[in-house]
Amino acid sequence: MDVVVGQLFAGVSQGSILLLIALGLALTFGQMGVINMAHGEFLMIGAFTAYLVQQVIDSSDLSIPVALPVAFVVAGLLGLLLEVSIIQWMYRRPLDTLLVTVGVSLILQQAALQIFPSQGVPVEKPSWLDGQLNILGYNWPLRQVFTILLATVCVAALAAWLKYSSFGRRIRATVQNRDLAETAGISTRTVDRLTFFVGSGLAGVAGVAASLIGGTNSQMGAQYIIPAFLVVAAGGIGQLKGTIVAAWAVGVVLSCFAYWTTGSLAQVLAFILVIVFLQLRPQGLFTVRTRSLV
Amino acid sequence: MTKLKPRFSLFGIGVFAVLLLGVAPLVLTDHWLSNLGKYCCWAIAAVGIGLAWGRGGMLVMGQGVFFALGAYSMAMHLTLETAGDGVPGFMVLYDPLAPLPAFWEPFRSSVFTLLAIVLLPVIVAGILGYALFKRRVKGAYFAILTQALAVALATLISSTIRETGGDTGLSDFKYFFGFVLKDPANRQMVYLITAALEDAGSGDRIEGWRVTAHDSTQIPAAVDRLIDEIRTSVGISIASIAASDPPQRLTTASLTALRKQWEGLQAYLRGDYVRAIRLLEEATALDPDFAVAYSILGIALSDAGARDTRILRSFRRAYELRDQLTDSERYVVVGLHAMLVLADLPTAIAAFQSHIEVTRGTGEGMWYASLGEALMEHGEFVAAETALQEARRLWPTARNQEGLVTALVRNGKDGEAREVLEEARARHPRHPMLVVSRANLEARAGGYARAHAVLDTGVAGPGAPQVPLALATLDATQGKLREALGHLRVLQREQRARPFAFEVLETAAAIGTLRVRLDGADAAVAEVEEALAELPASPRALADYPYLPLARFFVAAGRLHRARQLFTQYDRHVPPNLRGPNLWLEHRVRAAISLAEGKPRDALSELRLTRNVAPVYAGPFDSPYMTIDQQPELARVYARLARPDSALAVYERYLEVPDLYRTNVDALELGSALMHTAQLYEQRGDARRAVARYRQLADLWSEADPGPGVTARRAAGRAALIGRR
């Protein structure tokens, strides 16, 4: 029983990181029809930002809270740069953006490999994340609790922002009908850039969390991006709740399979499971739109 | 664009075919011809993508999956053809007794292979396509899902290195459906060997000779031919011309393997063990007769904390191939084999000394560290210091410097050691061994907190178990068992992530040993048994199993029957020729069992057997450089034999020995040794010394966990009591 609960919890925390990445993916995909394969590299950039912040601020207790907003801004700005320089020229051409951003992701990975040592860099864990929290008779590692809380706060903030702010209303309008939104006087270009900034920034925040759980190296983005896409495929686009449920489900499935078999077999099994799931619910969990984009 | 008429396009294809099949082989060099072949393969794959994307509108990001299925089908057949009736070479490398996996078996048939090449991708693509298109998945979703399939397959293959060759892949095919397949590029490679006779006075060239060799193994014969030619034309009278060893014999025919070996060596010298091991494994897979690569691979594996028989196999393979090597390389290989496979220190020392002699002045010899290590394990610290000082001048590698620091500390030259270490750190800032040395140097002076700080900022990169282990031993020495456990668990998690399955168990044994003290034997045994159940002894890896560290744990936990069981398994499954590295531990665990059984006399004779044995697989709580007369376990044996004076002498030697790696032993022993020594002094009536040792213990464990904390308070109380008297 302990094992099951432990794996469930580890899965939820892994799913939380997936959720932060998948939110950005789902936002840009749903709104602009853009598939950003370099999205995982923004996670990597967030993790390396955490490391660099630590080189400036010596105490790891302080540097991680500082790194969170810094990573958000750094990854967001780089996302914005990608949007302005490349992606804005290929809206509504999902397959072309997909190929181009695969190239961008390879460049970013190689750049990280050139700048940082190939075995990766160590990110010191803050001392307040050492230890465990006792809830309901089980000991939860604080690091995992932190990841889950972080994801929950980010999602809540994003949902509130989308629902109540004027920018949020404009984003929702653009997602629902771009032409009508433009007619109503919304600058969809500005909205697109902002969405890209926020989506990439969330991946940066996920990177800080990921650097506390696993290693920080040039390959880490590639590790997370495929499960994140599986989340988007299973969760559907257009609504947050599909992504949330799918992210945690994929996280738990990966973690349980990895416990029963091996980490690599778990990826294969999770892939098969998503294909099977699409047989049952081709529209994803909640969305009303179909998967026939082209 | 005007559309080509069908007849014209047929004509074009015909011309292209003639160009490819008829003209290209005539005009292109073999190098470009083999490249052209590769381009044609890619073109076929690209045609598939063009068809699916252009005609069907489906962007297949995972086209490589189908490409790979065909490639692996072909490669498995060719590998089996090369292996004949046996098992493919790379599988034997991982496990000499490996059976052929069942899914390889049908690929022996060439008919099945040809069918599989077409049908396997068709079936996989058919299933996937049916599942996706039935639900109208298309466009970007389809691209992403096929990309996920590619990633899943790549992870699967690279994680099953024993069955599929993993990242290294399958290569080195010798036959192709019965034809002898030899890379044309290699056939064309010619080594030119030239010699010239010059006038001694003017330097004018009088005559020149030239011979050719078609591959590296024929170079010696070609040199002999050259000498014959010179002799016949110059006259037999020149006696000084004699056939001799070519100065630097190439030991591999594969340039790629040579490059990988060199890069691997560089990575190893930097302390990046994971990369070094990968590159060297690739080099040995490319050329299974590459002796030097095997010996460096073995060293890198053992520095990375691996314990399995891969190390032994690497050294033994290098030893088997030693006749191909130059003198200097041969001595290294003989020395490493003696030290790490046979655990025979005197032979190893002699071989390493010969290596240094042969290479002195040539700038070749770099294995001073191994000589130093062998000398120190044999207790010859002055000789080790001399050798390593020379190494510092010629080869300031991290390992040479680390060895020198160890020797200097042992010879009482802490100041000089500190200087060497600072210089080494400037040169190799990230090398894990240097970080640990520095911390240990701090800890020796009693600065546990400073040592801890050094390690905390140290690089705990993957593949370097030294840092978390050092953290754990430091904490355990100070009685902070719970924190020590934390560090060991970090290490264990890292080992779990890599294919170091047996090291996970060894760490479990270490965790268990600490938990015996912290939570009691039952909890510790439960955890270790759980780890054992998670990783059952599979018949293929029986020789790799860490029987002895586990047996040692069970003795410590008071489960003698389990310890004896593991010993029986060790005797049954580990063949005698693989036991060398275990010998040291074997004697000590046998001694521990004998002592626990109440046979201290047997324990004593077992412990004495360790004198000439190299401590190859020293555990996390052992220092390789402390001889048996300095080990607290000998003192315990003496105490049981009712020889308190001998026990006290051994304890004093242990407490005073200036060993750089003593915190390893201190982790489990220092506290109890202090307590025991104090009690022995008290019995003897030497109140002053007893009080000193009691106080030392109270200081050491002042911040300890509750369990050791009680002992520390008891010691303090005792000291106060005797002091008042």
Coordinates of N, CA and C in Angstrom, one line a residue, chain B residues 116-197:
Chain B
A116 N 11.3 -10.1 -43.1 CA 11.1 -9.3 -41.9 C 11.4 -7.8 -42.3
I117 N 12.5 -7.6 -43.2 CA 12.9 -6.3 -43.5 C 11.7 -5.5 -44.1
V118 N 10.9 -6.2 -44.9 CA 9.7 -5.5 -45.5 C 8.5 -5.6 -44.6
L119 N 8.3 -6.8 -44.0 CA 7.0 -7.0 -43.3 C 7.0 -6.3 -41.9
L120 N 8.1 -6.3 -41.2 CA 8.1 -5.7 -39.8 C 7.7 -4.3 -39.8
P121 N 8.3 -3.4 -40.6 CA 7.9 -2.0 -40.7 C 6.4 -1.9 -41.1
V122 N 6.0 -2.7 -42.1 CA 4.7 -2.7 -42.6 C 3.7 -3.0 -41.5
I123 N 4.0 -4.0 -40.7 CA 3.1 -4.4 -39.6 C 2.9 -3.3 -38.6
V124 N 4.1 -2.8 -38.1 CA 4.1 -1.7 -37.1 C 3.3 -0.5 -37.7
A125 N 3.7 -0.1 -38.9 CA 3.0 1.1 -39.5 C 1.6 0.8 -39.7
G126 N 1.2 -0.4 -40.0 CA -0.2 -0.8 -40.3 C -1.0 -0.6 -39.0
I127 N -0.5 -1.2 -37.9 CA -1.2 -1.1 -36.6 C -1.4 0.3 -36.2
L128 N -0.3 1.1 -36.2 CA -0.3 2.5 -35.8 C -1.3 3.3 -36.7
G129 N -1.1 3.1 -38.0 CA -2.0 3.8 -38.9 C -3.4 3.5 -38.8
Y130 N -3.7 2.2 -38.6 CA -5.1 1.8 -38.4 C -5.7 2.5 -37.1
A131 N -4.9 2.4 -36.0 CA -5.4 3.0 -34.8 C -5.6 4.5 -34.9
L132 N -4.6 5.2 -35.6 CA -4.7 6.7 -35.6 C -5.8 7.2 -36.6
F133 N -5.7 6.5 -37.8 CA -6.6 7.1 -38.9 C -8.0 6.7 -38.7
K134 N -8.3 5.6 -38.0 CA -9.6 5.2 -37.7 C -10.3 6.3 -36.9
R135 N -9.5 7.0 -36.0 CA -10.0 8.1 -35.2 C -9.7 9.4 -35.8
R136 N -9.4 9.4 -37.1 CA -9.2 10.7 -37.8 C -8.1 11.6 -37.1
V137 N -7.1 11.0 -36.6 CA -6.0 11.8 -36.1 C -5.2 12.2 -37.3
K138 N -5.0 13.5 -37.5 CA -4.1 13.9 -38.6 C -3.4 15.2 -38.3
G139 N -2.7 15.7 -39.3 CA -2.0 16.9 -39.2 C -0.9 16.9 -38.1
A140 N -0.9 17.9 -37.3 CA 0.2 18.1 -36.3 C 0.1 17.0 -35.3
Y141 N -1.1 16.5 -34.9 CA -1.2 15.5 -33.9 C -0.5 14.2 -34.4
F142 N -0.8 13.9 -35.6 CA -0.2 12.7 -36.2 C 1.4 12.8 -36.2
A143 N 1.9 14.0 -36.5 CA 3.3 14.2 -36.5 C 3.9 14.0 -35.1
I144 N 3.2 14.6 -34.1 CA 3.7 14.5 -32.8 C 3.7 13.0 -32.3
L145 N 2.6 12.3 -32.6 CA 2.5 10.9 -32.2 C 3.6 10.0 -32.8
T146 N 3.9 10.3 -34.1 CA 4.9 9.5 -34.7 C 6.3 9.8 -34.1
Q147 N 6.5 11.1 -33.8 CA 7.7 11.6 -33.1 C 7.8 10.8 -31.7
A148 N 6.7 10.7 -31.0 CA 6.7 10.0 -29.7 C 7.1 8.6 -29.9
L149 N 6.6 8.0 -31.0 CA 7.0 6.6 -31.3 C 8.5 6.5 -31.5
A150 N 9.1 7.4 -32.2 CA 10.5 7.4 -32.5 C 11.3 7.5 -31.2
V151 N 10.9 8.4 -30.3 CA 11.6 8.6 -29.0 C 11.4 7.3 -28.2
A152 N 10.2 6.7 -28.2 CA 10.0 5.5 -27.4 C 10.9 4.4 -27.9
L153 N 11.0 4.2 -29.2 CA 11.9 3.1 -29.7 C 13.3 3.4 -29.4
A154 N 13.8 4.6 -29.5 CA 15.2 4.9 -29.3 C 15.5 4.7 -27.8
T155 N 14.6 5.1 -26.9 CA 14.9 4.8 -25.5 C 14.9 3.3 -25.2
L156 N 14.0 2.6 -25.8 CA 14.0 1.2 -25.6 C 15.3 0.5 -26.1
I157 N 15.7 0.9 -27.3 CA 17.0 0.3 -27.8 C 18.2 0.6 -26.9
S158 N 18.3 1.9 -26.6 CA 19.5 2.3 -25.8 C 19.5 1.7 -24.4
S159 N 18.3 1.3 -23.9 CA 18.3 0.8 -22.6 C 18.5 -0.7 -22.6
T160 N 18.5 -1.4 -23.8 CA 18.6 -2.8 -23.8 C 20.0 -3.1 -24.5
I161 N 21.0 -2.6 -23.9 CA 22.3 -2.7 -24.6 C 22.8 -4.1 -24.7
R162 N 22.4 -4.9 -23.7 CA 22.8 -6.3 -23.7 C 22.2 -7.1 -24.8
E163 N 21.0 -6.8 -25.2 CA 20.3 -7.5 -26.2 C 20.5 -6.9 -27.6
T164 N 20.6 -5.6 -27.7 CA 20.5 -4.9 -29.0 C 21.8 -4.1 -29.3
G165 N 22.7 -4.1 -28.4 CA 23.9 -3.3 -28.7 C 23.7 -1.8 -28.3
G166 N 22.5 -1.4 -27.9 CA 22.2 -0.1 -27.3 C 22.7 1.0 -28.2
D167 N 23.3 2.1 -27.6 CA 23.8 3.2 -28.3 C 24.9 2.9 -29.2
T168 N 25.7 1.9 -28.9 CA 26.8 1.5 -29.7 C 26.3 0.9 -31.0
G169 N 25.2 0.2 -31.0 CA 24.7 -0.4 -32.2 C 25.4 -1.6 -32.6
L170 N 25.1 -2.1 -33.8 CA 25.7 -3.3 -34.4 C 26.6 -2.9 -35.5
S171 N 27.8 -3.5 -35.5 CA 28.7 -3.2 -36.6 C 29.7 -4.3 -36.8
D172 N 30.7 -4.1 -37.6 CA 31.7 -5.1 -37.8 C 31.2 -6.4 -38.4
F173 N 30.5 -6.2 -39.5 CA 30.0 -7.4 -40.2 C 31.1 -8.0 -41.1
K174 N 31.2 -9.3 -41.1 CA 32.2 -9.9 -41.9 C 31.7 -10.5 -43.2
Y175 N 30.4 -11.0 -43.1 CA 29.8 -11.7 -44.3 C 28.5 -11.0 -44.7
F176 N 28.2 -11.1 -45.9 CA 26.9 -10.6 -46.4 C 26.3 -11.7 -47.3
F177 N 25.3 -12.4 -46.7 CA 24.7 -13.6 -47.5 C 25.8 -14.5 -48.1
G178 N 26.8 -14.8 -47.3 CA 27.8 -15.7 -47.7 C 29.0 -15.1 -48.4
F179 N 28.9 -13.8 -48.8 CA 30.0 -13.2 -49.4 C 30.9 -12.6 -48.3
V180 N 32.2 -12.6 -48.5 CA 33.1 -12.0 -47.5 C 32.9 -10.5 -47.7
L181 N 32.6 -9.8 -46.6 CA 32.3 -8.4 -46.7 C 33.5 -7.6 -46.0
K182 N 34.2 -7.0 -46.9 CA 35.3 -6.2 -46.3 C 35.2 -4.8 -46.8
D183 N 35.3 -3.9 -45.9 CA 35.1 -2.5 -46.3 C 36.1 -2.1 -47.4
P184 N 35.7 -1.7 -48.6 CA 36.6 -1.4 -49.6 C 37.6 -0.3 -49.2
A185 N 37.1 0.6 -48.4 CA 38.0 1.7 -47.9 C 39.2 1.2 -47.2
N186 N 39.0 0.1 -46.4 CA 40.1 -0.5 -45.7 C 41.1 -1.2 -46.6
R187 N 40.5 -1.9 -47.7 CA 41.3 -2.6 -48.6 C 42.3 -1.7 -49.3
Q188 N 41.8 -0.4 -49.5 CA 42.7 0.5 -50.2 C 43.7 1.1 -49.4
M189 N 43.6 1.0 -48.0 CA 44.5 1.7 -47.2 C 45.9 1.0 -47.2
V190 N 46.9 1.8 -47.5 CA 48.3 1.3 -47.6 C 49.2 2.1 -46.7
Y191 N 50.0 1.4 -45.9 CA 51.0 2.0 -45.1 C 52.3 2.1 -45.8
L192 N 52.8 3.2 -46.0 CA 54.1 3.4 -46.7 C 55.2 3.5 -45.6
I193 N 56.2 2.7 -45.8 CA 57.3 2.7 -44.8 C 58.6 3.0 -45.7
T194 N 59.3 4.1 -45.3 CA 60.4 4.4 -46.1 C 61.7 4.5 -45.3
A195 N 62.8 4.3 -45.9 CA 64.1 4.5 -45.3 C 65.0 5.1 -46.3
A196 N 66.0 5.9 -45.8 CA 67.0 6.5 -46.7 C 68.3 6.4 -46.0
L197 N 69.3 6.4 -46.9 CA 70.7 6.3 -46.5 C 71.3 7.7 -46.8

